[in-house]
Tab-separated table of N, CA and C in Angstrom:
chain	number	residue	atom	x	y	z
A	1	UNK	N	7.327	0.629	-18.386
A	1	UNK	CA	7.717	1.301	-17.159
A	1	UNK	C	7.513	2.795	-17.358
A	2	UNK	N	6.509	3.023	-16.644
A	2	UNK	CA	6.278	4.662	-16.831
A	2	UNK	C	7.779	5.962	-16.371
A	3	UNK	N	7.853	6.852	-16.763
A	3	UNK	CA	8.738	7.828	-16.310
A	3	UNK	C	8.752	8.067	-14.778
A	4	UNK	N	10.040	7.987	-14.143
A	4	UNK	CA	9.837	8.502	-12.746
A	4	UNK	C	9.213	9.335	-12.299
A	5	UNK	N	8.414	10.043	-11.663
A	5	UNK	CA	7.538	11.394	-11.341
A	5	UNK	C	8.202	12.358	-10.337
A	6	UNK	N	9.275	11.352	-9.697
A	6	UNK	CA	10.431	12.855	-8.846
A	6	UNK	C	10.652	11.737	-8.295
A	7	UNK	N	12.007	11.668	-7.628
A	7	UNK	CA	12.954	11.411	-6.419
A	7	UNK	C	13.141	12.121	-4.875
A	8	UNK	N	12.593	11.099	-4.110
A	8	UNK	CA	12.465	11.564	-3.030
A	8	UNK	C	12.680	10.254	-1.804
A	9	UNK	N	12.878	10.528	-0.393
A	9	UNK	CA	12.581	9.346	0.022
A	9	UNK	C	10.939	8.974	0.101
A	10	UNK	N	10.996	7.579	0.194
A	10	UNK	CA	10.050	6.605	0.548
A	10	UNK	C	10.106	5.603	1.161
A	11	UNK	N	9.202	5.564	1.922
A	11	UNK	CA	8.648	4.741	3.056
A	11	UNK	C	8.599	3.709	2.527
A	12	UNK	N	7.837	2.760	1.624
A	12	UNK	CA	8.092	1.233	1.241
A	12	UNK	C	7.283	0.209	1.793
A	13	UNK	N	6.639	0.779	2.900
A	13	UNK	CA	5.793	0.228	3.815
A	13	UNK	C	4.245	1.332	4.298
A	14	UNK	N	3.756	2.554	3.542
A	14	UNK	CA	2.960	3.536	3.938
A	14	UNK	C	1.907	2.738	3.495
A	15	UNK	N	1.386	2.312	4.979
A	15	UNK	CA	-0.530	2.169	5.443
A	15	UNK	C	-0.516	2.416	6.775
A	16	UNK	N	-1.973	2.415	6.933
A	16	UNK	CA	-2.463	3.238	8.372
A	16	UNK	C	-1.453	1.915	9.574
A	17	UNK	N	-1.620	0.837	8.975
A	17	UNK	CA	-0.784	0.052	10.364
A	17	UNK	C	0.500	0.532	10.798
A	18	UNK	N	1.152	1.626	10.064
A	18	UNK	CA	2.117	2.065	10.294
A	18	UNK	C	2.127	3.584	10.675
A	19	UNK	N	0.752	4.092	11.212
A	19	UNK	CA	0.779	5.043	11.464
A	19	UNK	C	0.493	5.521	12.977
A	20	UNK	N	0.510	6.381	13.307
A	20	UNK	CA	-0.074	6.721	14.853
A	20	UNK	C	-0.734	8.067	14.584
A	21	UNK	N	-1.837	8.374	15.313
A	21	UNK	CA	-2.513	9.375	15.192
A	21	UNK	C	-2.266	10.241	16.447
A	22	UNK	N	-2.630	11.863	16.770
A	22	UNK	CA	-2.660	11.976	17.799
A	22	UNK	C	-3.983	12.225	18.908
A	23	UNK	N	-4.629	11.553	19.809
A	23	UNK	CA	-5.498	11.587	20.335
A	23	UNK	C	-6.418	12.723	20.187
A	24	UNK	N	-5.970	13.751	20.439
A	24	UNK	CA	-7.006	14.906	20.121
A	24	UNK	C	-8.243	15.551	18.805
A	25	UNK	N	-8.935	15.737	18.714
A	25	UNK	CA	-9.686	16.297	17.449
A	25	UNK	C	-8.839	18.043	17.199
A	26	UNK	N	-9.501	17.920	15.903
A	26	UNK	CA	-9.090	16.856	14.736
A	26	UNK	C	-8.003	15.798	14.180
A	27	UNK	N	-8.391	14.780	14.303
A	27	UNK	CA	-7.390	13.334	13.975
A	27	UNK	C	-6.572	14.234	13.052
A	28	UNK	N	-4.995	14.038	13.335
A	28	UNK	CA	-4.122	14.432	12.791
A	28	UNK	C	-2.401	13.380	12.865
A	29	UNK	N	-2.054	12.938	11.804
A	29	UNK	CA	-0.743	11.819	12.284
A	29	UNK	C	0.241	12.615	13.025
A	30	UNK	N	0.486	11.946	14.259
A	30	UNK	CA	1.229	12.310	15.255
A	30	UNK	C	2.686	11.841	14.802
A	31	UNK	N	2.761	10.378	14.141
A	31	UNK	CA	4.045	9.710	13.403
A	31	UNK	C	3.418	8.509	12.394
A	32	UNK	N	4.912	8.521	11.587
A	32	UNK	CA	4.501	7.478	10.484
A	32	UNK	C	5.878	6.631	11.339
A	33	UNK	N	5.672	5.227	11.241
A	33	UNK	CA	6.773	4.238	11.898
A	33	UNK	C	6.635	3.223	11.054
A	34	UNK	N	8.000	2.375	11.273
A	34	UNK	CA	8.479	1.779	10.262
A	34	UNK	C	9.082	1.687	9.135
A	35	UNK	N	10.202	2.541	9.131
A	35	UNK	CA	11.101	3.028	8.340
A	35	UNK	C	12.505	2.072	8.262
A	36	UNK	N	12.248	1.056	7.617
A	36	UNK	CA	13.306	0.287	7.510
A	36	UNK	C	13.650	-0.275	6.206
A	37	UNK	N	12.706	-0.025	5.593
A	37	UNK	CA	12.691	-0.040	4.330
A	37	UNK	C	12.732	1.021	3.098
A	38	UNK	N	12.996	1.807	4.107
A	38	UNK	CA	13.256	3.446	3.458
A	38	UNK	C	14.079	3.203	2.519
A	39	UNK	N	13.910	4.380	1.466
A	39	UNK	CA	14.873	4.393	0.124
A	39	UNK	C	14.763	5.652	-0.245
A	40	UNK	N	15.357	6.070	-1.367
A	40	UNK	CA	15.207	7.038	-1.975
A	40	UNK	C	14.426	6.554	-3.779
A	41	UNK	N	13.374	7.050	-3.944
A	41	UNK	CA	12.647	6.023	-4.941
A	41	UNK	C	11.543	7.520	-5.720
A	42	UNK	N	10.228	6.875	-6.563
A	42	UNK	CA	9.675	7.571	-6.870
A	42	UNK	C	8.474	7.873	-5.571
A	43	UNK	N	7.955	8.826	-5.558
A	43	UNK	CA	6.647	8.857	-4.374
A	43	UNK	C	5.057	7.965	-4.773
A	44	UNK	N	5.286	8.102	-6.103
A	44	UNK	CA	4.177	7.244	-6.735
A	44	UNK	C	4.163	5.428	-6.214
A	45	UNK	N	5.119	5.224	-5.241
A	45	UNK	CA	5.334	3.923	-5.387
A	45	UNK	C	4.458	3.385	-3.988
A	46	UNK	N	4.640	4.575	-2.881
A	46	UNK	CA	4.130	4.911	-1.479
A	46	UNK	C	2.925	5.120	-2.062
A	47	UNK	N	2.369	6.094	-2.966
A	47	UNK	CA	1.089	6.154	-3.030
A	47	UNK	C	0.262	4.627	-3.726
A	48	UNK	N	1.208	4.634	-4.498
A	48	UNK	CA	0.570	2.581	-4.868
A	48	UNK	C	0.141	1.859	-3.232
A	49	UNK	N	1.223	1.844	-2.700
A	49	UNK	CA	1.370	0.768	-1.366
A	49	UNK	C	0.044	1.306	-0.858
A	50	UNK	N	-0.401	2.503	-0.303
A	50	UNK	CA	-1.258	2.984	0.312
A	50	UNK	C	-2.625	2.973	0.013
A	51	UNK	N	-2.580	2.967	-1.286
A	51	UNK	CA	-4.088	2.380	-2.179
A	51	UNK	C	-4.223	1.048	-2.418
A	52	UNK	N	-3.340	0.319	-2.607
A	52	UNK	CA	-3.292	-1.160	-2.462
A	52	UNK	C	-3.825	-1.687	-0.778
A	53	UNK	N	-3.403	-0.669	-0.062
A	53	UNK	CA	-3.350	-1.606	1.801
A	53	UNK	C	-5.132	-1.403	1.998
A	54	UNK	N	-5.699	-0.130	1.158
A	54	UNK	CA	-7.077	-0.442	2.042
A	54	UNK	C	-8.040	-1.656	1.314
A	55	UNK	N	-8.402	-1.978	2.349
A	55	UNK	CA	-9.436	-3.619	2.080
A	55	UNK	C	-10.387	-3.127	1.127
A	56	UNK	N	-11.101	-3.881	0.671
A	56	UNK	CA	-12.235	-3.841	0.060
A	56	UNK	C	-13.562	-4.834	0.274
A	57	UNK	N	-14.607	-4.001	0.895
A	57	UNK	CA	-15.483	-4.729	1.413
A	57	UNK	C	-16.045	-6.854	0.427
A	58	UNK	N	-16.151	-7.540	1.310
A	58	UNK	CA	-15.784	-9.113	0.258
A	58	UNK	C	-15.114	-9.384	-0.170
A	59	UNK	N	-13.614	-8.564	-0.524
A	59	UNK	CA	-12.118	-9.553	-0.894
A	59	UNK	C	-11.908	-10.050	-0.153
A	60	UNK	N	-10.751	-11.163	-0.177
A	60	UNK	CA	-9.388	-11.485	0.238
A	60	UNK	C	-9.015	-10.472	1.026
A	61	UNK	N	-8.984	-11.121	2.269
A	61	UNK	CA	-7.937	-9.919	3.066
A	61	UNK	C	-6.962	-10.912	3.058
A	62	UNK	N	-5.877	-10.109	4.023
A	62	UNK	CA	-4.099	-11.278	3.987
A	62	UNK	C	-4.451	-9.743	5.624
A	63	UNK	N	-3.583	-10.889	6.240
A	63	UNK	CA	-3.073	-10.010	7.641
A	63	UNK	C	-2.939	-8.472	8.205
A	64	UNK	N	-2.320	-7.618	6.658
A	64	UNK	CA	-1.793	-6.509	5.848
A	64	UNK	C	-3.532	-5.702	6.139
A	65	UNK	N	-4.222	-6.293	5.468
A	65	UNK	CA	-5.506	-5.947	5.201
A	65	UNK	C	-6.360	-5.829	6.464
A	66	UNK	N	-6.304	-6.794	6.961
A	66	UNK	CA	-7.232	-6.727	8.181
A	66	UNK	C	-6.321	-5.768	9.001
A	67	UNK	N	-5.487	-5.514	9.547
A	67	UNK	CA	-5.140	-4.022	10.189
A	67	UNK	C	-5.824	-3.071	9.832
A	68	UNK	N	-6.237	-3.068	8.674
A	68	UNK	CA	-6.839	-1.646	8.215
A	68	UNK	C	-8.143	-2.066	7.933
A	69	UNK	N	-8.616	-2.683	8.964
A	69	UNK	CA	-10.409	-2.762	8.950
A	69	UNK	C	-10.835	-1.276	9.135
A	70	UNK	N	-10.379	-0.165	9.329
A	70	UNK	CA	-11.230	0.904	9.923
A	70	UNK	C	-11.936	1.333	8.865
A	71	UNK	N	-10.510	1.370	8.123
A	71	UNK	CA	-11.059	1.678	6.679
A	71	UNK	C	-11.987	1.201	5.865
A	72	UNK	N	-12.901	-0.045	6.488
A	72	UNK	CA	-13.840	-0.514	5.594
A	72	UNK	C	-14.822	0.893	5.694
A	73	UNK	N	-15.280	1.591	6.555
A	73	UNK	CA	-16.014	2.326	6.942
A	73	UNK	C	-16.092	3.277	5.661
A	74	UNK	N	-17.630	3.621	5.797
A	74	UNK	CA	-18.083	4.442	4.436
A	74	UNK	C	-17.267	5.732	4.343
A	75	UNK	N	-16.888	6.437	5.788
A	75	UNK	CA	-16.611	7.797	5.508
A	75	UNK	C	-15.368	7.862	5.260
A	76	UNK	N	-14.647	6.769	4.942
A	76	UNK	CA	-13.030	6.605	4.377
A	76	UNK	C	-13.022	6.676	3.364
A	77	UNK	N	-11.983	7.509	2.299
A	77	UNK	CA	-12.276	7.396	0.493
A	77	UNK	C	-11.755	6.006	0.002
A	78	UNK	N	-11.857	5.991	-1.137
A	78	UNK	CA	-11.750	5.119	-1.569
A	78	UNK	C	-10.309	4.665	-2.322
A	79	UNK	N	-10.078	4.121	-3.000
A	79	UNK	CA	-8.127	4.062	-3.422
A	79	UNK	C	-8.350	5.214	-4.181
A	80	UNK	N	-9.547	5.458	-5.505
A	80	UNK	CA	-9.248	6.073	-6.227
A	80	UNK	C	-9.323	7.272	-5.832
A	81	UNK	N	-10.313	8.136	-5.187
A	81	UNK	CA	-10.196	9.056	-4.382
A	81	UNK	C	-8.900	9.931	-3.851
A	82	UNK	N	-8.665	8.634	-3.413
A	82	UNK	CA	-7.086	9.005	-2.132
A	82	UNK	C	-6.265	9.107	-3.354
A	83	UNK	N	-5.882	8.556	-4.220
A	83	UNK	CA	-5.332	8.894	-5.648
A	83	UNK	C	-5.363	10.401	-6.165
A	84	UNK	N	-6.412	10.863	-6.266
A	84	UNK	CA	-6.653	11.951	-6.906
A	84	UNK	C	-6.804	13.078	-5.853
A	85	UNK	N	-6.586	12.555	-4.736
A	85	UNK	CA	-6.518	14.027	-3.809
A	85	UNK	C	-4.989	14.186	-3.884
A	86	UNK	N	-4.247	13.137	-3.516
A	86	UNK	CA	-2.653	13.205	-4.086
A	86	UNK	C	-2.112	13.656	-4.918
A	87	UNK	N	-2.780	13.707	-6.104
A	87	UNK	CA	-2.317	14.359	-7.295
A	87	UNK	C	-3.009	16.197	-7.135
A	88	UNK	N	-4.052	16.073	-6.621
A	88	UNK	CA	-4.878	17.793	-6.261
A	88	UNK	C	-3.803	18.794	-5.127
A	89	UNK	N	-3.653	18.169	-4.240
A	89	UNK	CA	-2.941	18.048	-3.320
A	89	UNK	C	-1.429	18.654	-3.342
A	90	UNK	N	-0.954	17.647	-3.908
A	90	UNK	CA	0.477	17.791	-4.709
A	90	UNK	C	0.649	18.948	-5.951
A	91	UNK	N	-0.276	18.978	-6.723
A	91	UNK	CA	-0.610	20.247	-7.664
A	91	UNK	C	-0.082	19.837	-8.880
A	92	UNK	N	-0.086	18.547	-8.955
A	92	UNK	CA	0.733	17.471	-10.164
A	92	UNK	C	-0.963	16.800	-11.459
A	93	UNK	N	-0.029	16.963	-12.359
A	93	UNK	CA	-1.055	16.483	-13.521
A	93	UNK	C	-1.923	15.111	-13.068
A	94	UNK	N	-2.506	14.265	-12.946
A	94	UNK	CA	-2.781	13.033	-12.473
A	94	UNK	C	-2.494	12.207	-13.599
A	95	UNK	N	-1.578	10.842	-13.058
A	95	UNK	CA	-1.068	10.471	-14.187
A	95	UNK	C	-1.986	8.597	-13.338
A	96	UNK	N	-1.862	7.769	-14.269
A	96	UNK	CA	-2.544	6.769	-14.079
A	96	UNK	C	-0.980	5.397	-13.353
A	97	UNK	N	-1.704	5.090	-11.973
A	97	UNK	CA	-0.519	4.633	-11.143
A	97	UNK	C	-0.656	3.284	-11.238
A	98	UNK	N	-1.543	2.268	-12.495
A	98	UNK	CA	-1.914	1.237	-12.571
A	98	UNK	C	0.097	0.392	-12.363
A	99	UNK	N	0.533	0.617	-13.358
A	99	UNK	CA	2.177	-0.173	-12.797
A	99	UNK	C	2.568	-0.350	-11.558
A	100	UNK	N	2.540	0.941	-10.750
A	100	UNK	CA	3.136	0.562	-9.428
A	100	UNK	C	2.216	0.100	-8.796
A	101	UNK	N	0.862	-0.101	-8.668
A	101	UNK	CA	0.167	-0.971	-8.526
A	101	UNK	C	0.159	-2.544	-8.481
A	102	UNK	N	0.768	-2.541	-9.804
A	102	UNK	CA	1.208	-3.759	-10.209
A	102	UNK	C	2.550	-4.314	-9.447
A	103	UNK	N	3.464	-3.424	-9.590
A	103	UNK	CA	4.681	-3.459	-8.832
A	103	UNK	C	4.147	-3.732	-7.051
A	104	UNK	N	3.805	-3.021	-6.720
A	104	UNK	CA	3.275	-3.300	-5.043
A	104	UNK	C	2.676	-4.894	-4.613
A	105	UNK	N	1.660	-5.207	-5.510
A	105	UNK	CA	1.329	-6.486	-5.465
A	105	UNK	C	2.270	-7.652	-5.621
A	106	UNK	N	2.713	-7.314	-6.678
A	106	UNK	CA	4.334	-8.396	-6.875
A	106	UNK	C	5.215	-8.570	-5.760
A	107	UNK	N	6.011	-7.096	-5.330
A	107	UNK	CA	6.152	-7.461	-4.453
A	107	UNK	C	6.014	-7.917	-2.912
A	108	UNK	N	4.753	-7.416	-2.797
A	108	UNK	CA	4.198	-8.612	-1.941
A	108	UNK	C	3.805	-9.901	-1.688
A	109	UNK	N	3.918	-10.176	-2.864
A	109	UNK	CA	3.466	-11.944	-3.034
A	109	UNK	C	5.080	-12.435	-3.222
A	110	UNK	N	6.022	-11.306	-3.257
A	110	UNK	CA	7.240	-12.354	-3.096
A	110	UNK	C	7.074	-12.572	-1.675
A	111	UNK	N	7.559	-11.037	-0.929
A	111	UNK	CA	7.475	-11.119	0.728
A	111	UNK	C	7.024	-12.177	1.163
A	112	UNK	N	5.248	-12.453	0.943
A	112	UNK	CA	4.536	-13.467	1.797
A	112	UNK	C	5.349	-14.729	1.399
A	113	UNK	N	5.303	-14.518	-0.162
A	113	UNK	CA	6.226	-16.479	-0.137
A	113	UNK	C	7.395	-16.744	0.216
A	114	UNK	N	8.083	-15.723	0.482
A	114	UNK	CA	9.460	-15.945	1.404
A	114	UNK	C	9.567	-16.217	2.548
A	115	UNK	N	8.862	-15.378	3.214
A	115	UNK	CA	8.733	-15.388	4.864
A	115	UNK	C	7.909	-16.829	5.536
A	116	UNK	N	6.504	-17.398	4.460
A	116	UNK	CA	5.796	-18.137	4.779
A	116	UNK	C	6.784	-19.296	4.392
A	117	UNK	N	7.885	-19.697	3.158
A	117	UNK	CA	8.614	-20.881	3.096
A	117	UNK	C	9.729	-20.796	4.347
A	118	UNK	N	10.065	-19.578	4.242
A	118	UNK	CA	10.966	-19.597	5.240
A	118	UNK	C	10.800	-19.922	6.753
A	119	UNK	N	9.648	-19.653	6.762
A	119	UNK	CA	8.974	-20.267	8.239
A	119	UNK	C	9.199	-18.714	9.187
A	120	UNK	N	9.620	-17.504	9.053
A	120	UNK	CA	9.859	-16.376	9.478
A	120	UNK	C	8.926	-15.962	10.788
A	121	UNK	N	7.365	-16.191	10.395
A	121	UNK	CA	6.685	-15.166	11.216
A	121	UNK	C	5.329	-15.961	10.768
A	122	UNK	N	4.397	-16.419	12.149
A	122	UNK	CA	3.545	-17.137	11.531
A	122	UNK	C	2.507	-15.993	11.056
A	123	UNK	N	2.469	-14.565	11.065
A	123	UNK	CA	1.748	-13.770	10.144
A	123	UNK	C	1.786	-14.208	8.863
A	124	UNK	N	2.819	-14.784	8.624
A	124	UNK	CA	2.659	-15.441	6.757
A	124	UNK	C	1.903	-17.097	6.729
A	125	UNK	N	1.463	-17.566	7.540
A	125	UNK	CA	1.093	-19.217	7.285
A	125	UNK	C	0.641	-19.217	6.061
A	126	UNK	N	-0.169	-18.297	5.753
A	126	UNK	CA	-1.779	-18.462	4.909
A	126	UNK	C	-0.815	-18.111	3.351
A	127	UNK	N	-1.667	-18.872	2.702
A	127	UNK	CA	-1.024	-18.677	1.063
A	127	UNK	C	-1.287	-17.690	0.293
A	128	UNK	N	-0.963	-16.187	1.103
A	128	UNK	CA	-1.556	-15.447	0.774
A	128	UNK	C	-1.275	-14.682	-0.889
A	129	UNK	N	0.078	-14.875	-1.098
A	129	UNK	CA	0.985	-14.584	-2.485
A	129	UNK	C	0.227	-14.870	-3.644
A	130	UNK	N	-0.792	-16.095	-3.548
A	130	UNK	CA	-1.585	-15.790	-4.715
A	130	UNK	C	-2.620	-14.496	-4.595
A	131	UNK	N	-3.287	-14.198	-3.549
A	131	UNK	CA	-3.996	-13.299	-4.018
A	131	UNK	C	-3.132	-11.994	-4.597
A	132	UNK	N	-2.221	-11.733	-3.869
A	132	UNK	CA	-1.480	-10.386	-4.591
A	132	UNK	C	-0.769	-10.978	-5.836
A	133	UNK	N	-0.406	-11.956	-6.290
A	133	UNK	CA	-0.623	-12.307	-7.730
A	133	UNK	C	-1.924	-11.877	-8.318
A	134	UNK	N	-2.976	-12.393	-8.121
A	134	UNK	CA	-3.945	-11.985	-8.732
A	134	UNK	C	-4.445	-10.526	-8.964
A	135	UNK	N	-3.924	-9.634	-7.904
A	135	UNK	CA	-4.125	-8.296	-7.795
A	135	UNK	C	-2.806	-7.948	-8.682
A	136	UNK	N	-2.234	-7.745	-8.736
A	136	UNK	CA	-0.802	-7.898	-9.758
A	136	UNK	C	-1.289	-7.660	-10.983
A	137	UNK	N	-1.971	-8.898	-11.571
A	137	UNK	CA	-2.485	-8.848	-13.099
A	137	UNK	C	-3.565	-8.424	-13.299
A	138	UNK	N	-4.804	-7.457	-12.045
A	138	UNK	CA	-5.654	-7.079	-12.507
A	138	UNK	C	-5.227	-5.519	-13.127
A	139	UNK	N	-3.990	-4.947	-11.951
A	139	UNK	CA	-3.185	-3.805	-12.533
A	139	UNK	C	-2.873	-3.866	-14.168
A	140	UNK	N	-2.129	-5.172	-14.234
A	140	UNK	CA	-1.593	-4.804	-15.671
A	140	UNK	C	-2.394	-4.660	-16.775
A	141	UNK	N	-1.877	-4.030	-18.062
A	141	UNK	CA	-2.588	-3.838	-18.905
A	141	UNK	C	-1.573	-3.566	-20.165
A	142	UNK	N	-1.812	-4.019	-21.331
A	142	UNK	CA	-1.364	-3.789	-22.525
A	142	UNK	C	-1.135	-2.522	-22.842
Protein backbone atom coordinates (compact mmCIF):
# COMPACT_ATOMS: atom_id res chain seq x y z
CA UNK A 1 0.00 0.00 0.00
CA UNK A 2 1.71 3.03 -1.18
CA UNK A 3 1.83 6.29 1.20
CA UNK A 4 -1.21 8.56 1.07
CA UNK A 5 -0.31 11.57 -1.33
CA UNK A 6 -2.72 14.22 0.64
CA UNK A 7 -6.23 14.21 2.06
CA UNK A 8 -8.81 15.80 0.45
CA UNK A 9 -12.36 15.18 -0.67
CA UNK A 10 -13.14 12.75 -3.44
CA UNK A 11 -15.56 12.08 -5.77
CA UNK A 12 -15.42 8.09 -5.96
CA UNK A 13 -17.21 8.14 -9.07
CA UNK A 14 -14.88 10.92 -11.49
CA UNK A 15 -15.54 10.07 -15.39
CA UNK A 16 -16.83 12.16 -18.11
CA UNK A 17 -20.47 10.33 -17.49
CA UNK A 18 -20.51 12.34 -14.58
CA UNK A 19 -19.71 15.40 -15.99
CA UNK A 20 -21.49 18.33 -17.81
CA UNK A 21 -19.76 20.65 -19.99
CA UNK A 22 -20.72 24.11 -20.81
CA UNK A 23 -22.03 24.65 -24.36
CA UNK A 24 -19.87 27.39 -25.43
CA UNK A 25 -16.12 27.23 -26.91
CA UNK A 26 -13.83 26.58 -25.37
CA UNK A 27 -15.33 23.24 -23.81
CA UNK A 28 -14.99 23.97 -20.26
CA UNK A 29 -16.88 21.69 -17.14
CA UNK A 30 -19.80 23.61 -16.27
CA UNK A 31 -20.37 20.70 -13.21
CA UNK A 32 -19.09 17.46 -11.97
CA UNK A 33 -22.48 15.37 -10.59
CA UNK A 34 -22.79 12.60 -8.64
CA UNK A 35 -21.54 13.08 -5.42
CA UNK A 36 -22.82 10.45 -3.30
CA UNK A 37 -20.12 8.70 -2.82
CA UNK A 38 -18.05 11.48 -1.70
CA UNK A 39 -15.42 10.99 1.03
CA UNK A 40 -12.62 12.45 2.28
CA UNK A 41 -9.73 10.02 0.82
CA UNK A 42 -6.43 10.31 -1.18
CA UNK A 43 -6.90 12.31 -4.76
CA UNK A 44 -4.81 9.62 -6.39
CA UNK A 45 -7.79 7.34 -6.05
CA UNK A 46 -10.18 9.85 -8.43
CA UNK A 47 -7.30 10.02 -10.64
CA UNK A 48 -7.18 5.98 -10.79
CA UNK A 49 -11.16 5.97 -11.39
CA UNK A 50 -10.67 8.47 -14.24
CA UNK A 51 -7.90 6.60 -16.09
CA UNK A 52 -9.51 3.38 -15.54
CA UNK A 53 -13.22 4.86 -17.09
CA UNK A 54 -11.63 5.69 -20.57
CA UNK A 55 -12.25 2.68 -23.05
CA UNK A 56 -9.72 1.35 -24.99
CA UNK A 57 -10.12 0.89 -28.57
CA UNK A 58 -11.00 -3.56 -28.82
CA UNK A 59 -11.49 -4.16 -25.03
CA UNK A 60 -14.22 -5.16 -23.02
CA UNK A 61 -16.37 -2.39 -22.50
CA UNK A 62 -19.05 -2.88 -19.34
CA UNK A 63 -21.87 -0.05 -19.52
CA UNK A 64 -19.27 2.39 -17.42
CA UNK A 65 -17.22 2.30 -20.63
CA UNK A 66 -19.44 2.78 -23.33
CA UNK A 67 -20.63 6.25 -21.84
CA UNK A 68 -17.36 7.36 -22.56
CA UNK A 69 -17.24 6.39 -26.24
CA UNK A 70 -16.15 10.03 -27.04
CA UNK A 71 -13.17 9.30 -25.71
CA UNK A 72 -12.29 6.64 -28.12
CA UNK A 73 -11.41 9.59 -30.38
CA UNK A 74 -7.69 10.20 -31.28
CA UNK A 75 -7.60 13.79 -30.00
CA UNK A 76 -8.41 12.53 -26.36
CA UNK A 77 -5.10 11.58 -24.26
CA UNK A 78 -4.58 8.68 -23.24
CA UNK A 79 -4.75 7.22 -19.31
CA UNK A 80 -1.15 7.68 -19.23
CA UNK A 81 -1.04 11.08 -20.50
CA UNK A 82 -3.99 12.29 -18.37
CA UNK A 83 -1.72 10.78 -15.53
CA UNK A 84 1.12 12.85 -16.08
CA UNK A 85 -0.58 16.08 -16.85
CA UNK A 86 -2.03 15.55 -13.20
CA UNK A 87 1.02 15.19 -11.69
CA UNK A 88 2.56 18.50 -14.16
CA UNK A 89 -0.43 20.19 -13.34
CA UNK A 90 -0.56 19.63 -9.68
CA UNK A 91 3.34 20.43 -9.49
CA UNK A 92 3.73 16.96 -7.60
CA UNK A 93 6.69 14.44 -8.20
CA UNK A 94 4.89 11.68 -10.46
CA UNK A 95 4.59 8.78 -8.48
CA UNK A 96 3.37 5.39 -10.21
CA UNK A 97 -0.70 4.95 -9.49
CA UNK A 98 -0.53 1.17 -10.59
CA UNK A 99 -2.37 0.15 -6.80
CA UNK A 100 -5.17 2.37 -7.00
CA UNK A 101 -5.58 1.16 -10.21
CA UNK A 102 -5.77 -1.99 -8.89
CA UNK A 103 -7.97 -0.83 -6.09
CA UNK A 104 -10.56 0.87 -8.69
CA UNK A 105 -10.95 -2.32 -10.62
CA UNK A 106 -11.65 -4.40 -7.49
CA UNK A 107 -13.87 -2.35 -6.54
CA UNK A 108 -15.79 -2.43 -9.32
CA UNK A 109 -16.11 -5.95 -9.91
CA UNK A 110 -17.53 -6.03 -6.39
CA UNK A 111 -20.24 -3.22 -7.38
CA UNK A 112 -21.15 -5.09 -10.69
CA UNK A 113 -21.46 -8.49 -8.69
CA UNK A 114 -23.61 -7.07 -6.15
CA UNK A 115 -25.98 -5.10 -7.97
CA UNK A 116 -26.12 -7.84 -10.91
CA UNK A 117 -26.90 -10.80 -7.93
CA UNK A 118 -28.92 -8.51 -6.35
CA UNK A 119 -31.02 -7.95 -9.30
CA UNK A 120 -30.63 -3.85 -8.58
CA UNK A 121 -30.45 -2.27 -12.04
CA UNK A 122 -30.51 -4.15 -15.25
CA UNK A 123 -27.25 -1.91 -16.18
CA UNK A 124 -25.49 -4.82 -14.30
CA UNK A 125 -27.06 -8.09 -16.26
CA UNK A 126 -23.78 -8.70 -18.07
CA UNK A 127 -20.94 -10.53 -16.07
CA UNK A 128 -19.09 -7.82 -16.20
CA UNK A 129 -16.88 -8.27 -12.63
CA UNK A 130 -14.68 -10.55 -14.38
CA UNK A 131 -13.33 -8.21 -16.67
CA UNK A 132 -12.43 -5.66 -13.87
CA UNK A 133 -10.97 -8.69 -12.16
CA UNK A 134 -8.86 -9.12 -14.89
CA UNK A 135 -7.95 -5.42 -15.08
CA UNK A 136 -7.28 -5.66 -11.27
CA UNK A 137 -4.36 -8.12 -11.77
CA UNK A 138 -2.98 -6.54 -14.80
CA UNK A 139 -2.36 -3.42 -12.21
CA UNK A 140 -0.74 -5.57 -9.73
CA UNK A 141 2.71 -6.22 -9.47
CA UNK A 142 5.31 -7.67 -7.08
Amino acid sequence: VPEPSDATIIHNDLRLGNVMWRPQAPPRIAAILDWELATVGDPLLDLAYLACSIPRDGACHTPVLDLAGALLSPRCPEPEDLIARYFALAGKTPVDISWYQALVNFKLATLYRYSRLAGHDSYFVEDHETRFLAEAAHYCRD
